[in-house]
Tab-separated table of C-alpha atoms in Angstrom:
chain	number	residue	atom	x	y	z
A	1415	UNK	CA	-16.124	-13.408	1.397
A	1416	UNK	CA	-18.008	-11.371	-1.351
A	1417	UNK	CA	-16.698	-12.040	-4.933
A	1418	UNK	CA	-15.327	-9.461	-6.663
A	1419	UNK	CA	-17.625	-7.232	-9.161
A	1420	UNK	CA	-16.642	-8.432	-12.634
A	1421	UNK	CA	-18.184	-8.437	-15.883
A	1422	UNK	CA	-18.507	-11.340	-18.022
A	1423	UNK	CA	-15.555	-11.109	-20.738
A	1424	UNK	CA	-12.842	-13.735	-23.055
A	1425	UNK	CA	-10.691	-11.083	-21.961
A	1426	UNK	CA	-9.350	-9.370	-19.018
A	1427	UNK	CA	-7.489	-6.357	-20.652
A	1428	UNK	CA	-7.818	-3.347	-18.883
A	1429	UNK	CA	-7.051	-0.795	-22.456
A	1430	UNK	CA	-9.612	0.063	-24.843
A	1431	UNK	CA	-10.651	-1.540	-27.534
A	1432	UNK	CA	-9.625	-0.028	-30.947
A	1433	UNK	CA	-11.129	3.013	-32.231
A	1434	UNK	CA	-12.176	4.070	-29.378
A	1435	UNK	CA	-9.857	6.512	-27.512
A	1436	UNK	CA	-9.753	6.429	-23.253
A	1437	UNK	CA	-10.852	9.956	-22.330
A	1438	UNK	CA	-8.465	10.892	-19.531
A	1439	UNK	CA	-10.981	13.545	-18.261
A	1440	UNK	CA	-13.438	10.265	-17.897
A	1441	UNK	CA	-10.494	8.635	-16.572
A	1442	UNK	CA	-9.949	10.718	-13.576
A	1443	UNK	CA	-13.192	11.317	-13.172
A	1444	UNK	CA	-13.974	7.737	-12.363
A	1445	UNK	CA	-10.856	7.407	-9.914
A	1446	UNK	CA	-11.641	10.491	-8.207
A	1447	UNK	CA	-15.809	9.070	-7.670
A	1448	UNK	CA	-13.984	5.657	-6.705
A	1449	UNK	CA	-11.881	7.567	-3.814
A	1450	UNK	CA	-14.762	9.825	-3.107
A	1451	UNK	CA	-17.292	6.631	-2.540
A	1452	UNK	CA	-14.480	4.618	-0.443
A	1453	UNK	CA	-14.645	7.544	2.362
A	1454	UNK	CA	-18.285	7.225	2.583
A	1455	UNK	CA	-19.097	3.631	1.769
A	1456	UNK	CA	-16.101	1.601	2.379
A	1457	UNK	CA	-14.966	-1.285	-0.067
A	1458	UNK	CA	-17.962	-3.883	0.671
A	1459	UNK	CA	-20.593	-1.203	-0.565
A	1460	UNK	CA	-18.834	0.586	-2.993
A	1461	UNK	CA	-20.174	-0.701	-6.543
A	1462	UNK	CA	-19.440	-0.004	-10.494
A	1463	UNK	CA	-22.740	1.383	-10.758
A	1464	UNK	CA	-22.449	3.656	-8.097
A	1465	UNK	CA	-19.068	4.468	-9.308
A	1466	UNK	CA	-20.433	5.246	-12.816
A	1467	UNK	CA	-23.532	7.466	-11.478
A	1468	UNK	CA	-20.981	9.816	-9.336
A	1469	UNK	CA	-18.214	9.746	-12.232
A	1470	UNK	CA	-21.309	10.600	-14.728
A	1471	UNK	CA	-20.256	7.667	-17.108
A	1472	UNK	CA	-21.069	5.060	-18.243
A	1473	UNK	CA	-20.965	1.077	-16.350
A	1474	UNK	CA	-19.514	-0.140	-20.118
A	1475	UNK	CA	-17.063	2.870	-20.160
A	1476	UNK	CA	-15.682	1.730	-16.767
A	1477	UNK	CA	-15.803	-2.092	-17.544
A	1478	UNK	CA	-13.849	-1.224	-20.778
A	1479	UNK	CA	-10.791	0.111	-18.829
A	1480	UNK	CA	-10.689	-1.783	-15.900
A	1481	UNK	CA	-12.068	-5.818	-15.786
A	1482	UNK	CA	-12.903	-5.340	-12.051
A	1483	UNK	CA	-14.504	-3.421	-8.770
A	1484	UNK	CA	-10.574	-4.164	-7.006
A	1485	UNK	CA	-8.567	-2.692	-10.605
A	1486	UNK	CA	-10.550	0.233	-9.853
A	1487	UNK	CA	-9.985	0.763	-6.442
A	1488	UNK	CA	-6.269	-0.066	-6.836
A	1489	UNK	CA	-5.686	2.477	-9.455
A	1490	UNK	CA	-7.762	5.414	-7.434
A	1491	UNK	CA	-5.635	4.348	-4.433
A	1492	UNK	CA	-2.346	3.961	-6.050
A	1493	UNK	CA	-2.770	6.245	-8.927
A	1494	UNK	CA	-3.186	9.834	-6.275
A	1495	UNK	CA	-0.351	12.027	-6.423
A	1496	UNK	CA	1.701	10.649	-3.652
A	1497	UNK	CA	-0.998	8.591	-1.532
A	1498	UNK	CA	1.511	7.219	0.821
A	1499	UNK	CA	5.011	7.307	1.940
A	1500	UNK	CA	6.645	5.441	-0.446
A	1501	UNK	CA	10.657	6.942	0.148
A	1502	UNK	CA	13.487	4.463	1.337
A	1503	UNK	CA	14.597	5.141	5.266
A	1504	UNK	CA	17.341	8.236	4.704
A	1505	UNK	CA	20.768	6.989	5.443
A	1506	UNK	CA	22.251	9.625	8.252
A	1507	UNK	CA	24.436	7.100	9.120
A	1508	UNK	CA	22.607	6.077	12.077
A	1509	UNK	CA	20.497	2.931	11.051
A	1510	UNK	CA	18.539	3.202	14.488
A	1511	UNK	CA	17.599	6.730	13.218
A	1512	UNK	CA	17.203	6.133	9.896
A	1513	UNK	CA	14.715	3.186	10.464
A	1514	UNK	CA	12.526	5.068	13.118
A	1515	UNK	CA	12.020	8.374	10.760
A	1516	UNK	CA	10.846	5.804	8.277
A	1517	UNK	CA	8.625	3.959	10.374
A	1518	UNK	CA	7.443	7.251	11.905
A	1519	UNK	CA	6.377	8.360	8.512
A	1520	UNK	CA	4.621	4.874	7.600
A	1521	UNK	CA	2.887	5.453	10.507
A	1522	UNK	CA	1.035	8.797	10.285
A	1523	UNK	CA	0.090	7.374	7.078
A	1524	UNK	CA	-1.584	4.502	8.361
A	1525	UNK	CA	-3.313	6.811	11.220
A	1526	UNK	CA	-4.694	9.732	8.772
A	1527	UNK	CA	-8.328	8.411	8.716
A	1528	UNK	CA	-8.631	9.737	4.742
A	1529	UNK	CA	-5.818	7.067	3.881
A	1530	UNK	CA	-6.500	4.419	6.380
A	1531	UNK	CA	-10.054	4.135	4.301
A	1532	UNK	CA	-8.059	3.546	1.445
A	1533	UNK	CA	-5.761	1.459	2.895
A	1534	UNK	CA	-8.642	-0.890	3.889
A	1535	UNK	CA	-10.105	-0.515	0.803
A	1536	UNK	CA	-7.385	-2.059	-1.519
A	1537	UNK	CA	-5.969	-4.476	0.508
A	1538	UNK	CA	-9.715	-5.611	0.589
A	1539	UNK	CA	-9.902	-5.503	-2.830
A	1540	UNK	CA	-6.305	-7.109	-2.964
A	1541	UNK	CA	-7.880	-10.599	-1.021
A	1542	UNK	CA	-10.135	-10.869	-3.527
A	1543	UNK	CA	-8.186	-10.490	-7.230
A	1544	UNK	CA	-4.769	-11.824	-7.626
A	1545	UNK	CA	-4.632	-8.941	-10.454
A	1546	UNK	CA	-5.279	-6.141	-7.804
A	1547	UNK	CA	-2.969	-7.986	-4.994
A	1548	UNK	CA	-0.438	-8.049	-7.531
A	1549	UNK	CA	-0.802	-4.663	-8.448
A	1550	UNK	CA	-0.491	-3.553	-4.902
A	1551	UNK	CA	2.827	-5.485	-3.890
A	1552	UNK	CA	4.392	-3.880	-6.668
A	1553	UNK	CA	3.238	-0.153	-6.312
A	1554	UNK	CA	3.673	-0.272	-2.905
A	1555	UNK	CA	4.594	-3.318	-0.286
A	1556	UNK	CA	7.653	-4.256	-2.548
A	1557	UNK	CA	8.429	-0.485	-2.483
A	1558	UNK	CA	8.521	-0.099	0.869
A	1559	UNK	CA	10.419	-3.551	1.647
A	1560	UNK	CA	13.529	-2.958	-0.727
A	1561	UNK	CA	13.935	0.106	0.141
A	1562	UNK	CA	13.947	-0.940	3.900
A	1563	UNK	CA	16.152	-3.711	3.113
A	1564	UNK	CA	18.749	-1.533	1.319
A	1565	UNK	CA	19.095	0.457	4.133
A	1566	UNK	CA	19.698	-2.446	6.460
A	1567	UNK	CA	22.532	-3.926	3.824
A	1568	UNK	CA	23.906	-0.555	4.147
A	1569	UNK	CA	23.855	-1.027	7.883
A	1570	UNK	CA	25.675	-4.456	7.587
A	1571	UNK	CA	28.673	-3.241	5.688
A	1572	UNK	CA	29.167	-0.716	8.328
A	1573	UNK	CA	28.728	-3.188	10.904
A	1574	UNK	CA	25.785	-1.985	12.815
A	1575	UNK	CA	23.862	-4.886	12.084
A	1576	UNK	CA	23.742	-8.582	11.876
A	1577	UNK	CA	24.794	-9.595	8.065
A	1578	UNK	CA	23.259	-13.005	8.895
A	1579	UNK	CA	20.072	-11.064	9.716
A	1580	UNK	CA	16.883	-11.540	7.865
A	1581	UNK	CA	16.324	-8.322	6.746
A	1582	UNK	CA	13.230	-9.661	4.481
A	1583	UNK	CA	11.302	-11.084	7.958
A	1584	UNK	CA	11.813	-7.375	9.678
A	1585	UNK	CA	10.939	-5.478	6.797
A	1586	UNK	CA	7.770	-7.932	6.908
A	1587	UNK	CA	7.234	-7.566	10.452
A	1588	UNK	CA	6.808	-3.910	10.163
A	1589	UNK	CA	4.744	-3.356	7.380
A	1590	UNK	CA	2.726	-6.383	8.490
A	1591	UNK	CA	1.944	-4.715	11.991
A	1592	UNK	CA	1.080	-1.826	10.117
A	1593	UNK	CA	-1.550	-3.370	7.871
A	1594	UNK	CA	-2.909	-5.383	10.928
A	1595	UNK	CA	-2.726	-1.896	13.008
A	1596	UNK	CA	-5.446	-0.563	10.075
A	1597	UNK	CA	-7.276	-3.205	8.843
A	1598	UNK	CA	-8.360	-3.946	12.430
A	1599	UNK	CA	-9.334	-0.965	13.087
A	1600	UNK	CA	-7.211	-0.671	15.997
A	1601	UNK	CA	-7.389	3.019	18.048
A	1602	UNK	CA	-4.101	2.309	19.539
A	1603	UNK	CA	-1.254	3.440	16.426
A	1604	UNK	CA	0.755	5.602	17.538
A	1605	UNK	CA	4.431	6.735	17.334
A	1606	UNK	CA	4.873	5.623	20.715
A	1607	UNK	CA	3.049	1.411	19.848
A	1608	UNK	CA	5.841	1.675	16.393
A	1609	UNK	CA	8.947	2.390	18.680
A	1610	UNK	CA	8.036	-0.523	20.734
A	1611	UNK	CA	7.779	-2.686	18.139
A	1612	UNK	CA	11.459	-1.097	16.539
A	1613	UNK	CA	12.804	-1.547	20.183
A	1614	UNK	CA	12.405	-5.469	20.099
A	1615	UNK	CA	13.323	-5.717	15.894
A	1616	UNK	CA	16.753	-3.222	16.340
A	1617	UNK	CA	17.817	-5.157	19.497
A	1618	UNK	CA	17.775	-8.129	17.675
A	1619	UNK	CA	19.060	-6.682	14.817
A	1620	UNK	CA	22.542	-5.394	16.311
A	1621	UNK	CA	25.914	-6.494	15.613
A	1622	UNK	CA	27.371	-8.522	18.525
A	1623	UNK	CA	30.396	-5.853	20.103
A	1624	UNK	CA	33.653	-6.813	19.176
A	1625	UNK	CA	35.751	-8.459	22.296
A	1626	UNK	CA	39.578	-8.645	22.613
A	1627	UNK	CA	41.065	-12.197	22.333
């Protein structure tokens, strides 16, 4: 596995240094170049130079503000105006429902070839810098999986689910197919491979029926 692209610092921080004020047209400039060069190069190619050259700034400006290739690529991922589908399953009441119109919406996500390149490109960039894994669990995996596991808590006091139920492992065991779904490149996502996968996690999910004494 490639090392990430850092420069040589004592320090790590991402802000300017004093006197010298972050230019948010710069700013956005580099993250849109960094999106730009993950459609057509992918993660593995994608560089600070070539960053720099299609931002028209500097390699220093860019090392300044962010102290790697993956802090880059997170913050041009996670940093577009709603990337991904970040809201908690809707609660209709039905938690069968409610989970699959989540899921369903995960799952064009993951499909729409634009953010599946991004997708690819920052969990890449996430195996490689703790920072940048770090920064992605908490913009978007522990998004996803509290929200998820709200709604199944919810689902437990009403007694259409298991309260013994580990609602962590499912919550995993979606967004983990997902990722795998994407980051292997499979052809085979569909609405249709997501509802089998909620078929076998809601069956086992269900409250046992109530029988008379």
């Amino acid at each position: 596995m490639s090392q990430p692209s850092k420069r040589p610092s004592t320090s790590e921080d991402p802000r300017p240094t004093p006197g010298r004020k972050r230019s948010e047209a710069s700013r956005l400039a580099i993250l849109a170049a960094t999106r730009e060069l993950i459609g057509q190069q992918g993660y593995e190619k994608l560089s600070i130079g070539g960053i720099a050259a299609r931002a028209g700034v500097g390699k220093d400006t860019i090392y300044r503000w962010w102290p790697s290739k993956g802090m880059v690529v997170a913050d041009a991922v996670m940093e577009e105006a709603q990337p991904f589908h970040l809201a908690a399953p809707p609660r209709t009441g039905s938690v069968d429902k409610d989970v699959r119109t989540w899921a369903h919406a995960l799952a064009r996500d993951f499909v729409d070839p634009v953010r599946a390149d991004r997708i690819r490109a920052v969990t890449s960039a996430a195996s490689e810098d703790p920072a940048t894994a770090e920064r992605l669990y908490e913009r978007f995996t522990q998004v996803q999986r509290t929200g998820f596991i709200d709604r199944l808590r919810v689902a437990a006091e009403a007694g259409e689910v298991r309260p013994d139920a580990d609602f962590g492992a499912v919550a995993d065991a979606i967004l983990g197919s997902l990722m795998y779904w994407v980051t292997a490149r499979r052809t085979d996502l569909s609405i249709e491979s997501v509802d089998s996968l909620l078929d076998v996690l809601l069956r086992g999910l269900r409250a046992e029926p109530v029988t008379g004494s």
